Amino acid sequence: MATEPAARPAPALKRDAQTAMYRRARQTLPGGTDSNFRAWGDDTVYVDRGKGGMVWDIDGNEYIDLRMGYGPVILGHADERVDDYVNERMRLGVSFSLTSEDEVRAMELLTELTGWVDKARMTVSGTEATMHAMRVARAYTGRDKIVKFEGQYHGVHDYALISVAPDNMADLGDAEAPVRLTWGRGIPDAVADTIIPARYNDIGRLRRLFEERGEEIAAIIVEPVLGNAQGIMPKPGFHQAMRALTEEFGILLIFDEVKTGFRFARGGAAEFFGITPDLATYAKAMGNGYPAAAFGGREEVMSVLPDKVSHGGTYAGNRVAAAAAVKTLTILKETNALETVHETGRRIQAGLRTVLEPKGLPYVFTGHPCMFGIMFTDTDPSEYRDWATTDHELYDAIAVGMHARGAMPEPDSREPWFVCEAHADGDIVDRTISIFADSLDAALEARAHGAEAPRPHGGMSAPGAG
């Protein structure tokens, strides 16, 4: 009797230099990295350089980058247009704790592109932007509570790390009364108790919450798409109904556009969905990888600054970040870069369909072509809890297998693929599709042989913190 062939082994990456670097780094950096989300144990990647849509690690392994730093790199790594301008401006000095024209122009561009933001201020990270937006909302309304949606990620300050990314949906509590689940230790109960978790895409439950506790609630903060679950989109009319509900109860609406800003449209998700929130936060794509971020909103709400609310930061609006924002936002405003990003995403999705359809696997694309996911399921997911019912083990096996074959999506099924302008270059799209196809075949073959699926790297999921 013929013996059934064993599952094909994945190609092997060179790891000698990275293994040595991991041992060295662990002597001084917890986990060998500067972020929990980069700590992948023995598989931790140490990068050497990036160019366009590609990155290379210190062993010389080449990857098509489908993470793009968790979304900031909208144009491509080492984009000469941005880097040359930043280099020119930074030679005049970087950090003065005084205001430069670069900062003024960056925020002028932000208001021009969004069309609804009246006033804005720069900061350094998305975490800081959401922290300050929450503070402004509390100050403006005189209320203390903030509503956030389960599975949504708003940074790593104490007020944001509630009900973010559990693997076990039971940890989130009853569907009608979700518990506020702190992510990690060190968050005081008094802080956590100011955050009220809610179910994304469920306007009925949100109304009942507002009716019961509306007088306590300053604001609701929302990722317009659920970026921490491969970009789950809102149900038709959800954002419009939420906007009307917040106005009815005198609650501010904060759009966390750290991922979607200047990516879904020039005016971000607010433009894409036709919504005018009260406040919004931006980062990532506004600087093409430089540490630029901002928060802003309606003039009436932002008027609590500077006299009534504390906001500052030695590096807020530093010349490197401000110059990067000026050039990146100018490119997005004046060129077809964003249209190229969207069309490239559509091309990748079309190619993936040609791979997936013959397999007969149930799947859906989530998100937008510029920032999308692939969920193996026969139902459209509408909230974070739906992620648990997808075949995320298959997705993780495919993603890990793609690394070995020369493309790097995040090896966790909650994080979307990010597309940049430079992905349109050369044969990157075709190679991405081919690598996905080979990795899918290998994952299905391994499953058929009962082989244990590769595990996603690291001990915590990676919800876009970097």
Short mmCIF file of C-alpha atoms in Angstrom, two decimals, residues 39-393:
data_model
loop_
_atom_site.label_atom_id
_atom_site.label_comp_id
_atom_site.label_asym_id
_atom_site.label_seq_id
_atom_site.Cartn_x
_atom_site.Cartn_y
_atom_site.Cartn_z
CA ALA A 39 8.13 40.44 21.04
CA TRP A 40 7.74 37.20 19.06
CA GLY A 41 10.00 35.05 21.21
CA ASP A 42 12.58 33.10 19.24
CA ASP A 43 10.96 34.40 16.02
CA THR A 44 11.41 38.08 16.90
CA VAL A 45 12.34 39.99 13.76
CA TYR A 46 15.19 42.50 13.82
CA VAL A 47 14.90 44.77 10.82
CA ASP A 48 17.79 46.17 8.83
CA ARG A 49 16.10 48.43 6.29
CA GLY A 50 13.01 49.08 4.24
CA LYS A 51 12.37 50.56 0.82
CA GLY A 52 9.03 51.07 -0.85
CA GLY A 53 6.83 48.08 -0.06
CA MET A 54 9.71 45.86 1.04
CA VAL A 55 11.70 45.23 4.23
CA TRP A 56 14.86 43.25 4.94
CA ASP A 57 15.90 41.77 8.28
CA ILE A 58 19.47 41.70 9.57
CA ASP A 59 19.95 38.19 8.15
CA GLY A 60 19.15 39.55 4.69
CA ASN A 61 15.74 37.87 4.39
CA GLU A 62 13.49 39.90 2.09
CA TYR A 63 9.76 40.42 2.70
CA ILE A 64 6.88 42.15 1.02
CA ASP A 65 5.72 44.26 3.94
CA LEU A 66 1.99 43.88 4.57
CA ARG A 67 2.19 45.37 8.09
CA MET A 68 3.67 48.74 7.12
CA GLY A 69 4.48 49.46 10.76
CA TYR A 70 0.82 48.75 11.69
CA GLY A 71 -0.34 51.26 9.11
CA PRO A 72 1.72 54.46 9.21
CA VAL A 73 3.66 53.91 6.00
CA ILE A 74 1.05 55.04 3.46
CA LEU A 75 3.52 55.95 0.69
CA GLY A 76 6.30 53.41 1.23
CA HIS A 77 9.41 53.01 3.32
CA ALA A 78 12.17 55.60 2.83
CA ASP A 79 10.07 57.71 0.49
CA GLU A 80 12.50 60.28 -0.93
CA ARG A 81 9.88 63.02 -1.18
CA VAL A 82 9.19 62.89 2.55
CA ASP A 83 12.69 62.06 3.75
CA ASP A 84 14.38 64.78 1.70
CA TYR A 85 11.98 67.41 3.04
CA VAL A 86 12.38 66.22 6.63
CA ASN A 87 16.18 66.21 6.30
CA GLU A 88 16.11 69.75 4.94
CA ARG A 89 13.89 71.06 7.74
CA MET A 90 15.54 69.21 10.62
CA ARG A 91 18.90 70.81 9.85
CA LEU A 92 17.37 74.04 11.17
CA GLY A 93 16.96 72.43 14.59
CA VAL A 94 14.52 69.87 15.90
CA SER A 95 13.18 70.60 19.36
CA PHE A 96 12.75 74.09 20.81
CA SER A 97 9.55 73.88 22.89
CA LEU A 98 8.56 76.80 20.71
CA THR A 99 6.20 76.73 17.74
CA SER A 100 7.42 76.50 14.15
CA GLU A 101 5.70 77.25 10.86
CA ASP A 102 5.89 73.52 10.11
CA GLU A 103 3.43 72.85 12.94
CA VAL A 104 1.06 75.55 11.76
CA ARG A 105 1.12 74.28 8.18
CA ALA A 106 0.64 70.66 9.28
CA MET A 107 -2.53 71.54 11.16
CA GLU A 108 -3.74 73.77 8.30
CA LEU A 109 -3.45 70.74 6.02
CA LEU A 110 -5.26 68.56 8.55
CA THR A 111 -8.19 70.97 8.69
CA GLU A 112 -8.21 71.37 4.89
CA LEU A 113 -8.24 67.63 4.25
CA THR A 114 -10.84 66.73 6.87
CA GLY A 115 -13.13 69.66 6.08
CA TRP A 116 -14.75 69.58 9.53
CA VAL A 117 -11.92 69.90 12.06
CA ASP A 118 -11.74 73.54 13.14
CA LYS A 119 -8.82 73.40 15.57
CA ALA A 120 -6.15 70.75 16.21
CA ARG A 121 -2.95 70.19 18.11
CA MET A 122 -0.02 67.92 17.40
CA THR A 123 1.36 65.27 19.69
CA VAL A 124 3.75 62.36 19.19
CA SER A 125 1.67 59.17 19.21
CA GLY A 126 -1.84 57.87 18.73
CA THR A 127 -1.85 56.88 22.39
CA GLU A 128 -1.33 60.49 23.42
CA ALA A 129 -3.89 61.73 20.91
CA THR A 130 -6.69 59.54 22.31
CA MET A 131 -5.68 60.32 25.88
CA HIS A 132 -5.94 64.05 25.25
CA ALA A 133 -9.18 63.75 23.28
CA MET A 134 -10.79 61.90 26.20
CA ARG A 135 -9.61 64.59 28.60
CA VAL A 136 -11.00 67.36 26.39
CA ALA A 137 -14.33 65.54 26.19
CA ARG A 138 -14.55 65.21 29.96
CA ALA A 139 -13.67 68.85 30.46
CA TYR A 140 -16.15 70.11 27.88
CA THR A 141 -19.10 68.04 29.17
CA GLY A 142 -18.29 68.00 32.86
CA ARG A 143 -18.88 64.24 32.88
CA ASP A 144 -16.42 61.46 33.71
CA LYS A 145 -17.39 58.30 31.81
CA ILE A 146 -16.21 57.27 28.34
CA VAL A 147 -17.89 54.52 26.32
CA LYS A 148 -15.68 52.32 24.15
CA PHE A 149 -16.46 49.28 22.04
CA GLU A 150 -15.23 45.78 22.79
CA GLY A 151 -12.18 44.77 20.78
CA GLN A 152 -11.34 48.31 19.76
CA TYR A 153 -7.83 49.60 20.37
CA HIS A 154 -7.15 53.20 21.37
CA GLY A 155 -3.55 53.06 22.58
CA VAL A 156 -1.74 51.99 25.73
CA HIS A 157 -2.73 54.57 28.33
CA ASP A 158 -4.76 53.31 31.29
CA TYR A 159 -8.08 54.65 30.01
CA ALA A 160 -7.68 52.78 26.70
CA LEU A 161 -6.68 49.29 27.84
CA ILE A 162 -10.20 48.08 28.57
CA SER A 163 -11.87 45.13 26.79
CA VAL A 164 -9.30 45.21 24.00
CA ALA A 165 -8.19 41.78 22.84
CA PRO A 166 -9.12 38.69 24.85
CA ASP A 167 -8.89 35.31 23.17
CA ASN A 168 -11.77 33.92 25.24
CA MET A 169 -14.97 35.82 24.52
CA ALA A 170 -16.42 34.66 27.85
CA ASP A 171 -13.97 37.05 29.52
CA LEU A 172 -15.99 39.94 28.09
CA GLY A 173 -19.03 38.99 30.16
CA ASP A 174 -22.71 38.85 29.37
CA ALA A 175 -23.82 40.20 26.02
CA GLU A 176 -26.32 42.55 27.66
CA ALA A 177 -23.90 43.76 30.33
CA PRO A 178 -20.28 43.53 29.13
CA VAL A 179 -17.66 43.69 31.84
CA ARG A 180 -14.82 46.20 31.71
CA LEU A 181 -11.88 43.86 31.25
CA THR A 182 -8.47 45.42 31.92
CA TRP A 183 -5.72 44.31 29.55
CA GLY A 184 -2.72 43.59 31.75
CA ARG A 185 -1.92 44.55 35.29
CA GLY A 186 -1.19 47.98 36.72
CA ILE A 187 -4.43 49.74 35.77
CA PRO A 188 -6.17 51.14 38.88
CA ASP A 189 -9.80 50.13 39.33
CA ALA A 190 -10.70 53.78 39.82
CA VAL A 191 -9.42 54.54 36.32
CA ALA A 192 -10.93 51.45 34.71
CA ASP A 193 -14.31 52.24 36.24
CA THR A 194 -14.53 55.41 34.15
CA ILE A 195 -14.70 53.30 30.98
CA ILE A 196 -17.94 51.60 29.91
CA PRO A 197 -17.60 48.82 27.30
CA ALA A 198 -20.27 48.43 24.62
CA ARG A 199 -20.97 46.16 21.66
CA TYR A 200 -19.91 47.48 18.25
CA ASN A 201 -22.62 47.62 15.58
CA ASP A 202 -25.48 47.24 18.10
CA ILE A 203 -27.36 50.53 18.19
CA GLY A 204 -30.21 49.08 20.27
CA ARG A 205 -27.92 48.16 23.17
CA LEU A 206 -26.17 51.51 22.84
CA ARG A 207 -29.49 53.35 23.20
CA ARG A 208 -30.36 51.35 26.31
CA LEU A 209 -26.95 52.19 27.77
CA PHE A 210 -27.44 55.90 27.09
CA GLU A 211 -30.92 55.82 28.58
CA GLU A 212 -29.59 54.21 31.76
CA ARG A 213 -26.32 56.12 32.19
CA GLY A 214 -26.29 58.98 29.71
CA GLU A 215 -25.96 61.67 32.39
CA GLU A 216 -22.59 60.16 33.38
CA ILE A 217 -21.17 59.81 29.87
CA ALA A 218 -18.88 62.46 28.40
CA ALA A 219 -18.14 60.76 25.10
CA ILE A 220 -18.08 57.61 23.07
CA ILE A 221 -14.81 56.82 21.32
CA VAL A 222 -14.93 54.59 18.27
CA GLU A 223 -12.62 53.23 15.63
CA PRO A 224 -14.87 53.84 12.62
CA VAL A 225 -13.90 50.34 11.53
CA LEU A 226 -12.88 47.72 14.07
CA GLY A 227 -9.18 47.73 13.26
CA ASN A 228 -8.33 45.21 15.97
CA ALA A 229 -10.46 42.58 14.22
CA GLN A 230 -9.24 42.93 10.64
CA GLY A 231 -11.22 46.09 10.00
CA ILE A 232 -14.81 44.98 10.62
CA MET A 233 -17.02 47.58 8.94
CA PRO A 234 -20.03 49.29 10.50
CA LYS A 235 -23.46 48.03 9.54
CA PRO A 236 -25.26 50.35 7.11
CA GLY A 237 -26.51 53.36 9.04
CA PHE A 238 -24.72 52.48 12.30
CA HIS A 239 -22.52 55.57 12.42
CA GLN A 240 -25.41 57.83 11.40
CA ALA A 241 -27.58 56.36 14.18
CA MET A 242 -24.77 56.67 16.71
CA ARG A 243 -24.22 60.29 15.70
CA ALA A 244 -27.92 61.05 16.21
CA LEU A 245 -27.94 59.21 19.54
CA THR A 246 -24.97 61.14 20.92
CA GLU A 247 -26.58 64.43 19.95
CA GLU A 248 -29.84 63.38 21.62
CA PHE A 249 -28.07 62.68 24.92
CA GLY A 250 -25.50 65.49 24.81
CA ILE A 251 -22.62 63.02 24.49
CA LEU A 252 -19.56 63.80 22.36
CA LEU A 253 -18.58 61.52 19.49
CA ILE A 254 -14.84 60.87 19.13
CA PHE A 255 -13.65 59.22 15.93
CA ASP A 256 -10.34 57.46 16.57
CA GLU A 257 -8.84 57.82 13.11
CA VAL A 258 -5.34 56.77 14.08
CA LYS A 259 -5.63 53.88 11.57
CA THR A 260 -8.25 55.19 9.14
CA GLY A 261 -7.21 58.85 8.94
CA PHE A 262 -5.92 59.93 5.50
CA ARG A 263 -6.16 56.27 4.42
CA PHE A 264 -9.85 55.57 3.75
CA ALA A 265 -10.17 58.99 2.12
CA ARG A 266 -8.29 62.26 2.24
CA GLY A 267 -10.68 63.29 4.97
CA GLY A 268 -10.46 59.90 6.65
CA ALA A 269 -13.34 57.72 7.75
CA ALA A 270 -15.41 60.78 8.64
CA GLU A 271 -15.46 61.68 4.95
CA PHE A 272 -15.81 58.05 3.84
CA PHE A 273 -18.88 57.45 6.01
CA GLY A 274 -20.27 60.97 5.78
CA ILE A 275 -20.14 61.66 9.52
CA THR A 276 -19.12 64.80 11.40
CA PRO A 277 -17.89 63.80 14.87
CA ASP A 278 -17.06 66.26 17.64
CA LEU A 279 -13.43 65.21 18.11
CA ALA A 280 -11.01 63.00 16.23
CA THR A 281 -7.54 61.57 16.67
CA TYR A 282 -4.94 61.06 13.95
CA ALA A 283 -1.47 59.52 13.66
CA LYS A 284 0.05 56.75 11.53
CA ALA A 285 -0.56 57.72 7.89
CA MET A 286 -0.23 61.46 8.54
CA GLY A 287 3.57 61.15 8.78
CA ASN A 288 4.45 58.14 6.57
CA GLY A 289 6.16 56.48 9.52
CA TYR A 290 7.50 59.49 11.38
CA PRO A 291 6.09 59.93 14.91
CA ALA A 292 3.41 62.47 14.06
CA ALA A 293 -0.02 62.54 15.68
CA ALA A 294 -2.80 65.01 16.38
CA PHE A 295 -6.18 65.49 17.98
CA GLY A 296 -8.75 68.05 16.96
CA GLY A 297 -12.39 68.86 16.53
CA ARG A 298 -15.11 71.45 16.53
CA GLU A 299 -13.98 74.90 17.67
CA GLU A 300 -16.50 74.99 20.53
CA VAL A 301 -15.20 71.72 21.98
CA MET A 302 -11.53 72.57 21.44
CA SER A 303 -12.08 75.96 23.11
CA VAL A 304 -11.36 74.37 26.50
CA LEU A 305 -7.71 74.67 25.38
CA PRO A 306 -5.48 76.30 26.43
CA ASP A 307 -7.05 77.85 29.54
CA LYS A 308 -9.12 75.03 31.05
CA VAL A 309 -7.39 71.76 30.10
CA SER A 310 -3.80 70.65 30.49
CA HIS A 311 -2.06 69.61 27.30
CA GLY A 312 1.60 69.74 26.46
CA GLY A 313 4.65 67.73 25.53
CA THR A 314 8.28 68.58 24.93
CA TYR A 315 8.22 66.72 21.62
CA ALA A 316 4.70 67.71 20.55
CA GLY A 317 5.06 69.25 17.11
CA ASN A 318 8.83 68.71 16.95
CA ARG A 319 10.20 69.71 13.59
CA VAL A 320 10.86 66.18 12.34
CA ALA A 321 7.28 65.09 12.94
CA ALA A 322 5.75 68.34 11.77
CA ALA A 323 7.79 68.40 8.57
CA ALA A 324 6.90 64.78 7.85
CA ALA A 325 3.21 65.60 8.32
CA VAL A 326 3.45 68.63 6.05
CA LYS A 327 5.03 66.69 3.22
CA THR A 328 2.96 63.51 3.59
CA LEU A 329 -0.36 65.36 3.78
CA THR A 330 0.66 67.58 0.86
CA ILE A 331 1.40 64.49 -1.25
CA LEU A 332 -1.92 62.92 -0.30
CA LYS A 333 -3.71 66.18 -1.09
CA GLU A 334 -2.05 66.98 -4.41
CA THR A 335 -1.34 63.59 -6.02
CA ASN A 336 -3.24 60.40 -6.80
CA ALA A 337 -1.28 58.45 -4.18
CA LEU A 338 -4.41 57.49 -2.24
CA GLU A 339 -6.20 56.33 -5.38
CA THR A 340 -3.16 54.16 -6.15
CA VAL A 341 -3.30 52.65 -2.65
CA HIS A 342 -7.00 51.81 -3.03
CA GLU A 343 -6.63 50.35 -6.51
CA THR A 344 -3.64 48.25 -5.41
CA GLY A 345 -5.67 46.87 -2.51
CA ARG A 346 -8.46 45.95 -4.91
CA ARG A 347 -5.95 44.18 -7.17
CA ILE A 348 -4.61 42.17 -4.25
CA GLN A 349 -8.12 41.21 -3.17
CA ALA A 350 -9.05 40.17 -6.71
CA GLY A 351 -5.98 37.93 -6.87
CA LEU A 352 -6.73 36.39 -3.49
CA ARG A 353 -10.25 35.57 -4.69
CA THR A 354 -8.83 33.60 -7.62
CA VAL A 355 -6.81 31.58 -5.11
CA LEU A 356 -9.58 31.07 -2.57
CA GLU A 357 -12.64 30.39 -4.72
CA PRO A 358 -11.47 27.01 -6.10
CA LYS A 359 -10.75 25.81 -2.55
CA GLY A 360 -14.40 26.04 -1.52
CA LEU A 361 -13.43 27.67 1.77
CA PRO A 362 -15.94 30.06 3.33
CA TYR A 363 -14.29 33.48 3.63
CA VAL A 364 -15.03 37.19 3.68
CA PHE A 365 -12.89 40.25 3.16
CA THR A 366 -13.27 42.73 5.97
CA GLY A 367 -12.38 46.40 5.98
CA HIS A 368 -11.42 48.57 3.01
CA PRO A 369 -8.98 47.65 0.21
CA CYS A 370 -6.37 49.97 1.79
CA MET A 371 -6.64 48.11 5.12
CA PHE A 372 -8.34 44.75 4.92
CA GLY A 373 -8.54 41.32 6.46
CA ILE A 374 -9.43 37.80 5.40
CA MET A 375 -11.71 35.93 7.76
CA PHE A 376 -12.49 32.28 7.19
CA THR A 377 -16.18 32.23 8.02
CA ASP A 378 -19.54 31.86 6.26
CA THR A 379 -21.11 34.85 8.03
CA ASP A 380 -20.28 38.53 7.91
CA PRO A 381 -18.66 39.50 11.23
CA SER A 382 -20.13 42.58 12.86
CA GLU A 383 -18.26 42.83 16.17
CA TYR A 384 -15.17 41.60 18.00
CA ARG A 385 -16.93 38.56 19.48
CA ASP A 386 -17.52 37.26 15.95
CA TRP A 387 -13.76 36.84 15.46
CA ALA A 388 -13.82 33.85 17.83
CA THR A 389 -16.14 31.90 15.51
CA THR A 390 -13.87 32.28 12.47
CA ASP A 391 -11.20 29.77 11.50
CA HIS A 392 -8.47 32.02 12.80
CA GLU A 393 -6.15 29.05 13.34
#
